[in-house]
Short mmCIF file of C-alpha atoms (C1' of nucleotides) in Angstrom, two decimals:
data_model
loop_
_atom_site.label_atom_id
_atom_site.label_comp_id
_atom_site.label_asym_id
_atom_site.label_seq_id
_atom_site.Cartn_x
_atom_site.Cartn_y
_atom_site.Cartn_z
CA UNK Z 60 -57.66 154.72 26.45
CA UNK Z 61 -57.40 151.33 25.98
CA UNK Z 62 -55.53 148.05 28.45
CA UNK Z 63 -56.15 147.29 31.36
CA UNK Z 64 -56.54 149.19 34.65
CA UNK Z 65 -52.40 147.90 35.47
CA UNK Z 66 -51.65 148.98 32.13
CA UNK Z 67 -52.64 152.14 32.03
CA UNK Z 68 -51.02 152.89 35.98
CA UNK Z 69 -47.85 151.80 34.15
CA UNK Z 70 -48.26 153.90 31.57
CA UNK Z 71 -48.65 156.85 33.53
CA UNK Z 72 -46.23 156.42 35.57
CA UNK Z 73 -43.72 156.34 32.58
CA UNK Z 74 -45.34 159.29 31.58
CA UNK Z 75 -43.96 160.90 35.25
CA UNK Z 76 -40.58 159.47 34.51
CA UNK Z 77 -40.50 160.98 30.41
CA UNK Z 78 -41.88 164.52 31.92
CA UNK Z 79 -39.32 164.28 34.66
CA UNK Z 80 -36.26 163.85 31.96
CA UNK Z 81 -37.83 165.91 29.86
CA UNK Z 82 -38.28 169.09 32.77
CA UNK Z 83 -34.67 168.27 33.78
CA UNK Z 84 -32.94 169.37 30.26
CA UNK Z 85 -32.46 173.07 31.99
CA UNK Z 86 -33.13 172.35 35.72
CA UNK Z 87 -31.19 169.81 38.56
CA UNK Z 88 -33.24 167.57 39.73
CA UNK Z 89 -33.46 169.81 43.57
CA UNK Z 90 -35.45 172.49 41.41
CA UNK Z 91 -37.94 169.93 39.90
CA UNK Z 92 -41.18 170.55 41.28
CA UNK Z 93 -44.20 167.80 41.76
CA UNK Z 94 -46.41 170.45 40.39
CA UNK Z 95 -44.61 171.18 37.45
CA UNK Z 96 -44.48 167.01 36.38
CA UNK Z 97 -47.74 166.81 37.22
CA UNK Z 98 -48.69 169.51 35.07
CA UNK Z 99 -47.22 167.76 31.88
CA UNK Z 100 -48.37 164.48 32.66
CA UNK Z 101 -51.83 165.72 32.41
CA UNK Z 102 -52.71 164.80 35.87
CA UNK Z 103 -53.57 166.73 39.11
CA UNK Z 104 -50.87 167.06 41.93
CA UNK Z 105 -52.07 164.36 43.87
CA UNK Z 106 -52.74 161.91 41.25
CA UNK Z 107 -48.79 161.71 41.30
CA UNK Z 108 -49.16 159.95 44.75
CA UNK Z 109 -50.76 157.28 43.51
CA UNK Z 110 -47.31 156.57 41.96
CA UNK Z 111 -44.12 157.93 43.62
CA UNK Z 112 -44.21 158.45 47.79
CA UNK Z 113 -42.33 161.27 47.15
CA UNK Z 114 -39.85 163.31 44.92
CA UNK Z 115 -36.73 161.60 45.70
CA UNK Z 116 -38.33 158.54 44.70
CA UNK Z 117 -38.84 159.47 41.62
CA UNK Z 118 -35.30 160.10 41.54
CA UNK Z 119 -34.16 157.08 42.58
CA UNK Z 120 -36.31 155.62 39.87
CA UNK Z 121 -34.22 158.43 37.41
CA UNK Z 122 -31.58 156.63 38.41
CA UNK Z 123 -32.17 153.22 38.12
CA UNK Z 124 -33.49 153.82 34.52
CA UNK Z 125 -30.78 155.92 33.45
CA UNK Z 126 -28.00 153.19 34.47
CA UNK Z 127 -29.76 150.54 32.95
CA UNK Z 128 -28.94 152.84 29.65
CA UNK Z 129 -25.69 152.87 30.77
CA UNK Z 130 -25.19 149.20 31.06
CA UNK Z 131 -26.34 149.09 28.00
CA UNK Z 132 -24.17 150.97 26.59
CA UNK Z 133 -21.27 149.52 28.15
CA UNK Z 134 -22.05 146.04 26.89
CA UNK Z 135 -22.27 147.43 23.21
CA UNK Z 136 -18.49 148.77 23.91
CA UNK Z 137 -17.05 145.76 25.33
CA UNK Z 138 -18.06 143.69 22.41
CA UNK Z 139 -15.99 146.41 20.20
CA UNK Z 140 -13.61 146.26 22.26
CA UNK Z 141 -12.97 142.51 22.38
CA UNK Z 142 -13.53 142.31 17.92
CA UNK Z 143 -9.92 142.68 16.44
CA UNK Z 144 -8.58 145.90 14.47
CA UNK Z 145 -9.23 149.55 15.89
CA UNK Z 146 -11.35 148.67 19.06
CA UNK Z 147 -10.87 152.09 20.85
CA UNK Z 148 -12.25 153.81 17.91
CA UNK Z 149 -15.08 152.00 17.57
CA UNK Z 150 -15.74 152.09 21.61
CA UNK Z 151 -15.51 155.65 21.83
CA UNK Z 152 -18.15 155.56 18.67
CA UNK Z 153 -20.28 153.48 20.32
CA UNK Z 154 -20.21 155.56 23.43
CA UNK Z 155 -20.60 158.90 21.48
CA UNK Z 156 -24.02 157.00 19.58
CA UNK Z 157 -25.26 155.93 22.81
CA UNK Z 158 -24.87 159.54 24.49
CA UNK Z 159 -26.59 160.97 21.67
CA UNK Z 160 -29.86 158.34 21.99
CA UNK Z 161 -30.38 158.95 25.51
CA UNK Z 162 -28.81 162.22 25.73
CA UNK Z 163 -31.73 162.80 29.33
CA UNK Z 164 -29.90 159.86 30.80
CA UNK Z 165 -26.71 160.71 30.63
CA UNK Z 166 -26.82 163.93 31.88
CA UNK Z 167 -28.98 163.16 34.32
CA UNK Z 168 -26.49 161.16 35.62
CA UNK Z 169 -23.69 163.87 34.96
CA UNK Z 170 -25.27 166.56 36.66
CA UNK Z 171 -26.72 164.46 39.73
CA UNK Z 172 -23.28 162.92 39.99
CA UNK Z 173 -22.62 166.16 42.60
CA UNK Z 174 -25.60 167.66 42.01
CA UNK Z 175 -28.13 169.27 45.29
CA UNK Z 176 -29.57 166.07 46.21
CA UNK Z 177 -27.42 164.32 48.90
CA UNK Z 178 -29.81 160.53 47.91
CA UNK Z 179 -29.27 160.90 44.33
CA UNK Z 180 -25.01 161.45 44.69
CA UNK Z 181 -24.82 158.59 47.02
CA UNK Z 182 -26.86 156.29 44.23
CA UNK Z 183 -24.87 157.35 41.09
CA UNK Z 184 -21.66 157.08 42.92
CA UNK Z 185 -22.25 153.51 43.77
CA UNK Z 186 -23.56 152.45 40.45
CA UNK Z 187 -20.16 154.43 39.21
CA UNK Z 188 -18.02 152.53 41.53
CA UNK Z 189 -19.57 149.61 40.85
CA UNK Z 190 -19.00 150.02 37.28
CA UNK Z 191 -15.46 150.86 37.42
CA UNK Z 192 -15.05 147.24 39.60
CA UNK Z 193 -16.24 145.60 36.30
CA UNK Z 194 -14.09 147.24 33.97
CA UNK Z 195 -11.17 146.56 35.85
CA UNK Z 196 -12.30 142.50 35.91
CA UNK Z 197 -12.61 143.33 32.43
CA UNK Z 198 -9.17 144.66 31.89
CA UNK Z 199 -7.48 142.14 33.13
CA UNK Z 200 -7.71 139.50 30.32
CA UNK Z 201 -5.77 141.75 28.07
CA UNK Z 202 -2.00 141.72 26.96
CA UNK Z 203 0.10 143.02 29.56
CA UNK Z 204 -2.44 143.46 32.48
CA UNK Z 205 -2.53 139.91 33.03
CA UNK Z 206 -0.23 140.58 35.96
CA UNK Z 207 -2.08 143.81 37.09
CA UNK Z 208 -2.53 143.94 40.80
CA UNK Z 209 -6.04 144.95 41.30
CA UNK Z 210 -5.74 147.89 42.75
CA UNK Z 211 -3.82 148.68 39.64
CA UNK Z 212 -6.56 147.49 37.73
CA UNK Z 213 -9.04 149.48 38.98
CA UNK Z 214 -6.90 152.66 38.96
CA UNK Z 215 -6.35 152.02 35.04
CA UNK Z 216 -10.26 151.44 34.86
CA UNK Z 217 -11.26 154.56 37.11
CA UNK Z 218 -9.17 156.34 34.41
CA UNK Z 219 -10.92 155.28 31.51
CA UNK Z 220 -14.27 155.62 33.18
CA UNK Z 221 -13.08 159.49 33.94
CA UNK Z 222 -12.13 160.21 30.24
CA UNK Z 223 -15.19 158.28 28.89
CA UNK Z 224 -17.39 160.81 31.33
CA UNK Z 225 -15.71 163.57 29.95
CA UNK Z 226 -16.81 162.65 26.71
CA UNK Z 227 -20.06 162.08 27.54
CA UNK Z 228 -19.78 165.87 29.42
CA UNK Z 229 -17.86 167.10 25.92
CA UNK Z 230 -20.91 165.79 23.71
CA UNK Z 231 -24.05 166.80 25.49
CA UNK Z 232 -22.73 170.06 26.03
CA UNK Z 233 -22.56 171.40 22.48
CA UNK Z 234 -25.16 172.69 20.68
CA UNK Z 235 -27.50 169.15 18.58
CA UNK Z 236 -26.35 169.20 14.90
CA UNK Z 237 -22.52 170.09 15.26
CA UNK Z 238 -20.89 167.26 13.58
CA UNK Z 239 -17.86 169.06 13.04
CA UNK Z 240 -17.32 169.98 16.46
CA UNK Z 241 -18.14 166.20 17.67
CA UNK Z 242 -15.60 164.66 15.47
CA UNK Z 243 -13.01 166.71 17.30
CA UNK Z 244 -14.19 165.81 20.38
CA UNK Z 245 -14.42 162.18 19.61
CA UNK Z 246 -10.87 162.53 17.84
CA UNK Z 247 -9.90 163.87 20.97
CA UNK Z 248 -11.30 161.17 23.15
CA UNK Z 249 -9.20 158.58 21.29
CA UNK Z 250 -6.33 159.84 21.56
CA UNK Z 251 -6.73 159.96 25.10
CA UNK Z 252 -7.38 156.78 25.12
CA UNK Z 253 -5.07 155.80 23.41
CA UNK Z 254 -2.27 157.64 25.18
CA UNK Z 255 -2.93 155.91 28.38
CA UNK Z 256 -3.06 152.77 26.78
CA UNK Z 257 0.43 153.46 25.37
CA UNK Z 258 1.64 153.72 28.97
CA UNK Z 259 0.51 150.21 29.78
CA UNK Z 260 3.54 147.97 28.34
CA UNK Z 261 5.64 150.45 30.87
CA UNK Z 262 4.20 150.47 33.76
CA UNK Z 263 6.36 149.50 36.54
CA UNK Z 264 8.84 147.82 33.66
CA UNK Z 265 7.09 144.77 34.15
CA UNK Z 266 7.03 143.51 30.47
CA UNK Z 267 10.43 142.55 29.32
CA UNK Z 268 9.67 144.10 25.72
CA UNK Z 269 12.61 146.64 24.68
CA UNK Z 270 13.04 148.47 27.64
CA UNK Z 271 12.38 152.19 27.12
CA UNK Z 272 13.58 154.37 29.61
CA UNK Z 273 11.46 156.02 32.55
CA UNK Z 274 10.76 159.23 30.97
CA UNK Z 275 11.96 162.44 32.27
CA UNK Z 276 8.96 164.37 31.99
CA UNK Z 277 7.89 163.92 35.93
CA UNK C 21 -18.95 197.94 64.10
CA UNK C 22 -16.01 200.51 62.80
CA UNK C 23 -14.55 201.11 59.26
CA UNK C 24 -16.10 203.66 56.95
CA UNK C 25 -19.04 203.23 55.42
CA UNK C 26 -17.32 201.58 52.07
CA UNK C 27 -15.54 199.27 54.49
CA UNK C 28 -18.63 197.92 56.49
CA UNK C 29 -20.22 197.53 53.06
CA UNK C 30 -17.79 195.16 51.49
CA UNK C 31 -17.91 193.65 54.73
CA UNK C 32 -21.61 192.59 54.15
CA UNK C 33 -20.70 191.66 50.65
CA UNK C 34 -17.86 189.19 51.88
CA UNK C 35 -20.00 187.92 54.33
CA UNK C 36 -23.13 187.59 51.80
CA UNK C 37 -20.54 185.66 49.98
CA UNK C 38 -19.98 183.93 53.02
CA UNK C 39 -22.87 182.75 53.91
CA UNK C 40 -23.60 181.72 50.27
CA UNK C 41 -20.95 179.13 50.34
CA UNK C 42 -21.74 177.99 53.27
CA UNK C 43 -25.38 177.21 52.64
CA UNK C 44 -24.17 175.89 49.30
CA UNK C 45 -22.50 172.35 51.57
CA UNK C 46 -25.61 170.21 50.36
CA UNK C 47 -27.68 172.23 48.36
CA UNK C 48 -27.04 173.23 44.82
CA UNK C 49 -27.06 176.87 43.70
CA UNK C 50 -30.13 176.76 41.78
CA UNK C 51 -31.79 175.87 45.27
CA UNK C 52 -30.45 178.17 47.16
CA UNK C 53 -32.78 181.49 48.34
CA UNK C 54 -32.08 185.06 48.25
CA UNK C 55 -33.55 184.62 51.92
CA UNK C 56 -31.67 182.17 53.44
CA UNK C 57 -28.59 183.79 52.88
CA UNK C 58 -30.58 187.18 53.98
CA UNK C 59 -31.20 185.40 56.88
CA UNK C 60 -27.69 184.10 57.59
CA UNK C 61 -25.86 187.07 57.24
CA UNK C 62 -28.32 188.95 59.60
CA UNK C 63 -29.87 191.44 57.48
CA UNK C 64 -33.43 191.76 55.86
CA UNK C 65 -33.86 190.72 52.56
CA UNK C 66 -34.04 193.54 50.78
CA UNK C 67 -30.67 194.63 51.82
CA UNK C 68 -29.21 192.21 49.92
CA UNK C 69 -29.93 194.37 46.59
CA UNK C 70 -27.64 196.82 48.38
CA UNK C 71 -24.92 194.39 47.06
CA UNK C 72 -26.13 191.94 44.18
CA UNK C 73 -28.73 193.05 41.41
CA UNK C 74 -29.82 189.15 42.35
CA UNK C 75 -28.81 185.92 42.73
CA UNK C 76 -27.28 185.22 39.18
CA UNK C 77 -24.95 188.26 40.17
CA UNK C 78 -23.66 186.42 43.45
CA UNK C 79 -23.04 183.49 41.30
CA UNK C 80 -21.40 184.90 39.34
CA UNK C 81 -19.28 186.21 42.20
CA UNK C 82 -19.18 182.77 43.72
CA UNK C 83 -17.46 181.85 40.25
CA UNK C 84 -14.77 184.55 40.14
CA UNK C 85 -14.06 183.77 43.95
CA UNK C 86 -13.98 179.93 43.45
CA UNK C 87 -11.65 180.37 40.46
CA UNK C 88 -9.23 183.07 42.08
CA UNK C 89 -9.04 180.42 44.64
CA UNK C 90 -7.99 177.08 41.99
CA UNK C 91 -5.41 179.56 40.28
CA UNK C 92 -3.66 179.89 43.45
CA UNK C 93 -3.16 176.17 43.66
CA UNK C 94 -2.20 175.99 40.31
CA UNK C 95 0.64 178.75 40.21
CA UNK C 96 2.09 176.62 43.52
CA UNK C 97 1.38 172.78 41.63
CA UNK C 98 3.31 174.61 38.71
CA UNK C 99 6.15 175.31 40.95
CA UNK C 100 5.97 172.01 42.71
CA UNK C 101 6.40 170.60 38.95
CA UNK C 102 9.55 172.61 38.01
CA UNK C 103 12.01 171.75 40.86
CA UNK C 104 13.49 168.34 40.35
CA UNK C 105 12.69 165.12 41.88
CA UNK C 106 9.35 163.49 42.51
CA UNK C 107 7.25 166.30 40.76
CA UNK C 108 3.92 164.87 40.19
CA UNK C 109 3.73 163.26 43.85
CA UNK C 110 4.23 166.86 45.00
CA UNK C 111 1.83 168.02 42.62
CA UNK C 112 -0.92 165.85 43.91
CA UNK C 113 -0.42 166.48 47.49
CA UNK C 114 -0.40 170.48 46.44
CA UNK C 115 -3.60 170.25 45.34
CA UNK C 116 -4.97 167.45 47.64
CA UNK C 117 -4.37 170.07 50.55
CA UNK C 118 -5.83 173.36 48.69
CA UNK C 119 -8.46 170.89 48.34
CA UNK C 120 -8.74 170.70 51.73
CA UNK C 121 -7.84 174.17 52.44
CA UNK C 122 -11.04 175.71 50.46
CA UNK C 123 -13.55 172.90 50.49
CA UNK C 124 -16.21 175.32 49.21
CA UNK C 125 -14.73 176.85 46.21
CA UNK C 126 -13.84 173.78 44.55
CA UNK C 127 -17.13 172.08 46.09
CA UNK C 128 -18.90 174.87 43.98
CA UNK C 129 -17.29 174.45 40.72
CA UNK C 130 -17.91 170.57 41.01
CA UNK C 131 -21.43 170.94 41.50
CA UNK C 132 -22.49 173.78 39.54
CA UNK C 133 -20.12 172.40 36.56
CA UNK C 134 -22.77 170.51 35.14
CA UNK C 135 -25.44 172.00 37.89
CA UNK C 136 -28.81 173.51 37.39
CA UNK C 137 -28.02 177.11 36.36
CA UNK C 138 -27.23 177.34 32.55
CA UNK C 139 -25.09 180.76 33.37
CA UNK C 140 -22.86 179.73 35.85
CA UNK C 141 -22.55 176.14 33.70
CA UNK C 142 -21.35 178.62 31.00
CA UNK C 143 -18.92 180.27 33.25
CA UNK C 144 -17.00 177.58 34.33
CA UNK C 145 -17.38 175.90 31.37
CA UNK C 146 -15.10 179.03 30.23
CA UNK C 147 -12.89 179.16 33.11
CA UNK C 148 -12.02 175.41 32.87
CA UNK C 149 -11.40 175.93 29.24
CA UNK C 150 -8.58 178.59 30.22
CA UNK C 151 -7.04 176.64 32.40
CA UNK C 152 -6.29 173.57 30.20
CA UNK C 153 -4.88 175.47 27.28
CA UNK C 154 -2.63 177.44 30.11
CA UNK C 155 -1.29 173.94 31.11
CA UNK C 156 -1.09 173.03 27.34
CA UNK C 157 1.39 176.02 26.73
CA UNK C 158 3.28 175.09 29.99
CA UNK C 159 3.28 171.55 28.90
CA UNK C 160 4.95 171.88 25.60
CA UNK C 161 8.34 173.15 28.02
CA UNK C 162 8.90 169.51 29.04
CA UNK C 163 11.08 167.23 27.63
CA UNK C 164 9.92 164.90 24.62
CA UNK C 165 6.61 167.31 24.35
CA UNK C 166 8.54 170.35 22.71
CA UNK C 167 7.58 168.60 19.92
CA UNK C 168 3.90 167.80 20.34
CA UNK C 169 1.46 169.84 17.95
CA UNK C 170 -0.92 171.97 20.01
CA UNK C 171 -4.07 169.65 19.20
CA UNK C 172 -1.91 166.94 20.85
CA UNK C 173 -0.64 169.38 24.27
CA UNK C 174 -4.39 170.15 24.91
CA UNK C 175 -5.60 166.70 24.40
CA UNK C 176 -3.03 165.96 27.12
CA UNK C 177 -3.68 169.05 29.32
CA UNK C 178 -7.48 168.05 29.16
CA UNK C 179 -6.63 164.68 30.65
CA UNK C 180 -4.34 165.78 33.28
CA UNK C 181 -7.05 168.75 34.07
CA UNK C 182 -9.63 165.83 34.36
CA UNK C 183 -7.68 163.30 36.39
CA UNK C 184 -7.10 166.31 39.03
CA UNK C 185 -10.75 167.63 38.75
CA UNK C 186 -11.85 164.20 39.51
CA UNK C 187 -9.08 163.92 42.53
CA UNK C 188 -11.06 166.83 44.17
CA UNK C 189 -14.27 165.18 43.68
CA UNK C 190 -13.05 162.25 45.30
CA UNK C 191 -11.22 164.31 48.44
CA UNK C 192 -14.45 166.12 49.52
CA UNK C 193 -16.89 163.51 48.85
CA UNK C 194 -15.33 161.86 51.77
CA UNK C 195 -16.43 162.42 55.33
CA UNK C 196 -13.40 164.92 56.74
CA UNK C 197 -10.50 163.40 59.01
CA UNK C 198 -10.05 159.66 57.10
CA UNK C 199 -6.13 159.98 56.83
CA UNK C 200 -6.06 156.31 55.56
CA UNK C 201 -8.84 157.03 53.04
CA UNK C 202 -6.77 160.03 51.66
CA UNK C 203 -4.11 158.47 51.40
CA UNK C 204 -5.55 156.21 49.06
CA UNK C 205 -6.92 158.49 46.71
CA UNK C 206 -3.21 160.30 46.60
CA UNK C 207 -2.16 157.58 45.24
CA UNK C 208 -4.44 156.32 42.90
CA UNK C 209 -4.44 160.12 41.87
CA UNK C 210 -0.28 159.64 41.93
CA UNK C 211 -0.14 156.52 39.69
CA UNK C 212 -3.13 157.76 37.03
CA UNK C 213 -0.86 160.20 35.98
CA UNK C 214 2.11 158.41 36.11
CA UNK C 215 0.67 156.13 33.62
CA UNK C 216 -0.55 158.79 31.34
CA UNK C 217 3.04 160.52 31.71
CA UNK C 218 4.55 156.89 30.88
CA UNK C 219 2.71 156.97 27.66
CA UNK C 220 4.38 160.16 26.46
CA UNK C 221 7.51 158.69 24.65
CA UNK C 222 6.21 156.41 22.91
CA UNK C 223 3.67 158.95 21.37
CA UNK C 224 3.45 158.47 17.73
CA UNK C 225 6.66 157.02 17.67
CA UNK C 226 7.55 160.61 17.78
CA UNK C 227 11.00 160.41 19.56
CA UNK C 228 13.82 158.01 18.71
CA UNK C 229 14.23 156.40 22.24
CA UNK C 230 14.89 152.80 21.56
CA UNK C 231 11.64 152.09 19.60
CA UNK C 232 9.44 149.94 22.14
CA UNK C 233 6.95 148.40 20.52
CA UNK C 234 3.22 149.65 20.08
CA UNK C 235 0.68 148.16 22.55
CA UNK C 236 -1.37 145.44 21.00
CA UNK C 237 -3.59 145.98 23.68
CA UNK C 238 -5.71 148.51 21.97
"C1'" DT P 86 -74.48 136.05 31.41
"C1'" DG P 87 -76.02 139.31 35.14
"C1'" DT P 88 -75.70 141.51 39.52
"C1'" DA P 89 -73.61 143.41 43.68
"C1'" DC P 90 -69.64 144.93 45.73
"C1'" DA P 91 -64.50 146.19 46.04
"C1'" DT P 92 -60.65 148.42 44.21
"C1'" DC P 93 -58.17 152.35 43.08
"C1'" DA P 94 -56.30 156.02 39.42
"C1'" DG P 95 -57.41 160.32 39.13
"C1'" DT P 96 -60.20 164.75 40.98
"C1'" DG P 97 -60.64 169.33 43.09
"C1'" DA P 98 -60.84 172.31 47.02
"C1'" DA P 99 -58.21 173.86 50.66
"C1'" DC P 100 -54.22 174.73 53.84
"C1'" DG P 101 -50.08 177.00 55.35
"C1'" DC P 102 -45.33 178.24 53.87
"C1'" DG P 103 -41.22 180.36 51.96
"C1'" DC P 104 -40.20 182.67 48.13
"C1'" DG P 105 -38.58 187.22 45.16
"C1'" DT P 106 -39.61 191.80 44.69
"C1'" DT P 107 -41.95 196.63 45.45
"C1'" DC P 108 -42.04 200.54 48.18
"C1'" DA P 109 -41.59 204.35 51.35
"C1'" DC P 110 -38.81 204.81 55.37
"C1'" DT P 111 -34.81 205.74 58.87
"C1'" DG P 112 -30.82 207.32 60.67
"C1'" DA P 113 -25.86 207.09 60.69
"C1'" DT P 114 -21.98 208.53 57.73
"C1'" DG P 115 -19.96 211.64 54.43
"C1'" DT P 116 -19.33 216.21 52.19
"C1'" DA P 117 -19.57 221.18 50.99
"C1'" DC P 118 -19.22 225.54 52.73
"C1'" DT I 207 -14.70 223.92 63.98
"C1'" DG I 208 -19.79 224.09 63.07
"C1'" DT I 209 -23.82 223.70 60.28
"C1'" DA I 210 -26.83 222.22 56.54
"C1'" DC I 211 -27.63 218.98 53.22
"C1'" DA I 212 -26.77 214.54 50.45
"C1'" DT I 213 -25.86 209.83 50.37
"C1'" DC I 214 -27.04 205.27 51.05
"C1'" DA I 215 -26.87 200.55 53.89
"C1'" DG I 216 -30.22 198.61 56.10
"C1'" DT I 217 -35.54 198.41 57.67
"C1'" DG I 218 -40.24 196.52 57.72
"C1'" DA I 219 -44.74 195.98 55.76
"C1'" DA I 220 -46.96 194.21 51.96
"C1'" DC I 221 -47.94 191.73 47.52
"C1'" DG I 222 -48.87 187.79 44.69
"C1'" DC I 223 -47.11 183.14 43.45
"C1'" DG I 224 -46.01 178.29 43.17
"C1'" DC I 225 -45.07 174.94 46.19
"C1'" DG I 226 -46.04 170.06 48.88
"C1'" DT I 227 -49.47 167.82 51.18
"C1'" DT I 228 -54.31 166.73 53.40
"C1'" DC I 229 -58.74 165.19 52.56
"C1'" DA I 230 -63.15 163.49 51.04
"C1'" DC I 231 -64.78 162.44 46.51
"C1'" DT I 232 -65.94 160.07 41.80
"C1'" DG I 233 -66.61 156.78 38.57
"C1'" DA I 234 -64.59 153.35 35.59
"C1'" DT I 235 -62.47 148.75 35.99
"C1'" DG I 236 -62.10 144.33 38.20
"C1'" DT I 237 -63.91 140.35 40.85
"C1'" DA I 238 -66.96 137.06 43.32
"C1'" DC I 239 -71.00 134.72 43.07
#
DNA sequence: TGTACATCAGTGAACGCGCGTTCACTGATGTAC
DNA sequence: TGTACATCAGTGAACGCGCGTTCACTGATGTAC
């Protein structure tokens, strides 16, 4: 046990946070118990005190960590996005590699979004909302959305958000070592993607680029 | 308290069931106690093996109720779909007030989609599934998707399925009687799949319709 | 460098509580004759 | 219609268990002189 006395605080405490993640692969975070963390840190009940008030800050701290994974991840996708040549592809890759590395994070973030703890689904929705107002800054330097409104902005971006959650739902539900079943889902994802993206030039007939007609589908 | 004996019991069982969704407003399943609900519906405990081998078995029930429930709203969204004019604004407000209508069955599949009990994950999981390859089939009726492989009709069904699901996430996480709020989310919901129906001709290049050009905004 | 004191991460006993489940039971309802 | 017996929804006491939280503590690390 070496460092110093601060050190070693830290360290335990990110030992709370990996047990916590770790405890959380088959239980929401309502049925996670102080004991049971505790227990695999290798420290008494009470020793947990010493770093957490309570439970639901440790899940606040769940949350912060976990979205700072996302962010991550969502700067690694923009910079595919903005290289020439099949950028949704390679997004949806990106996002699919990122899921995979911090598989904890993700779904702790997918089932907190509504899971049991009232704290925890006000957080992640306002990181999510949050995140959907930069995407839909971030939209609007491309072709055609130039012109956007932003309201229409952030609709387009709240439905890329939704089908990139899906994804990461899709991927961390199926059983580790598929890669079969993952390349359909990621197939899958694209085209999604890509369908919705197909819509853009048409929306409202604002571009003046051939004129299709409305279709009749509605 | 009348009825024969077969009728007061399935009494208690409806109001077991009750009770459970009730309870079930900000707590997740997996925190929910055999108890509480005991407690709620005014018998002892033990009674409630009278009705439910144990807990798994009422969610299990809560699943089966919950879906009943969303298939009612789809049958009437289908119809809403098929007579002519502004079919998908109908379709939203269809399920926007079925929403509203039975907060707790939809609140339940939301939450204990990607909630804390692996079994009733599984469940809905399942049920969802259904659901989106039902839409697929109806799907392929319309016009310029009689065409579409299957792959393609269920890739689209999936995003349709997940632009509603995430409607009714948005309708009940809002505090009840914001008309203005609603109204907001209806449309958002409205133009989302507006855009993803606008994409539809120009899928693949599939149907000769004047040949608009494809997006560069990939 | 050495000593005296302060800090504080982790300890361990103890508490009261709500939980799921067991068991033998009660007494109203249902059925066979 | 009346009687004797069976069924079974709901009762109530009891159990052992894991929980969150309190408290006074220990002893290694850190700091002031």
């Amino acid at each position: 046990m070496d460092g110093s006395r601060a050190e070693r605080k830290e360290r335990t405490r990110q030992a709370i946070l990996r047990a916590a993640l770790r405890r959380l692969e088959d239980r929401g975070f309502a049925a996670l118990s102080l004991r049971s963390v505790a227990r695999d840190v290798g420290i008494v009940p009470t020793a947990f005190y010493r770093h957490f008030p309570d439970m639901d800050e440790l899940g606040m701290a769940l949350v912060t960590e976990s979205f700072a994974s996302l962010r991550v991840m969502i700067r690694a996708a923009r910079q595919e996005s903005m290289a020439p040549g099949d950028a949704i592809g390679r997004s949806v890759r990106v996002v699919v590699r990122h899921v995979h590395e911090h598989r904890e994070h993700f779904r702790f973030i997918a089932r907190e979004r509504f899971g049991g703890v009232a704290a925890l689904r006000r957080a992640i929705g306002w990181e999510l909302r949050l995140i959907v107002s930069e995407l839909a800054t971030d939209l609007g330097r491309f072709p055609y959305l130039e012109r956007w409104s932003a309201d229409d902005l952030r609709m387009l971006a709240e439905l890329m958000v939704n089908a990139m959650i899906s994804i990461t739902d899709a991927v961390h539900s199926l059983p580790p070592g598929q890669p079969e079943a993952e390349a359909e889902i990621i197939g899958t994802a694209e085209k999604q993607l890509r369908l919705i993206v197909l819509g853009v030039p048409h929306w409202r007939g604002a571009p003046r680029d051939g004129g299709a007609p409305r279709p009749a589908a509605d």
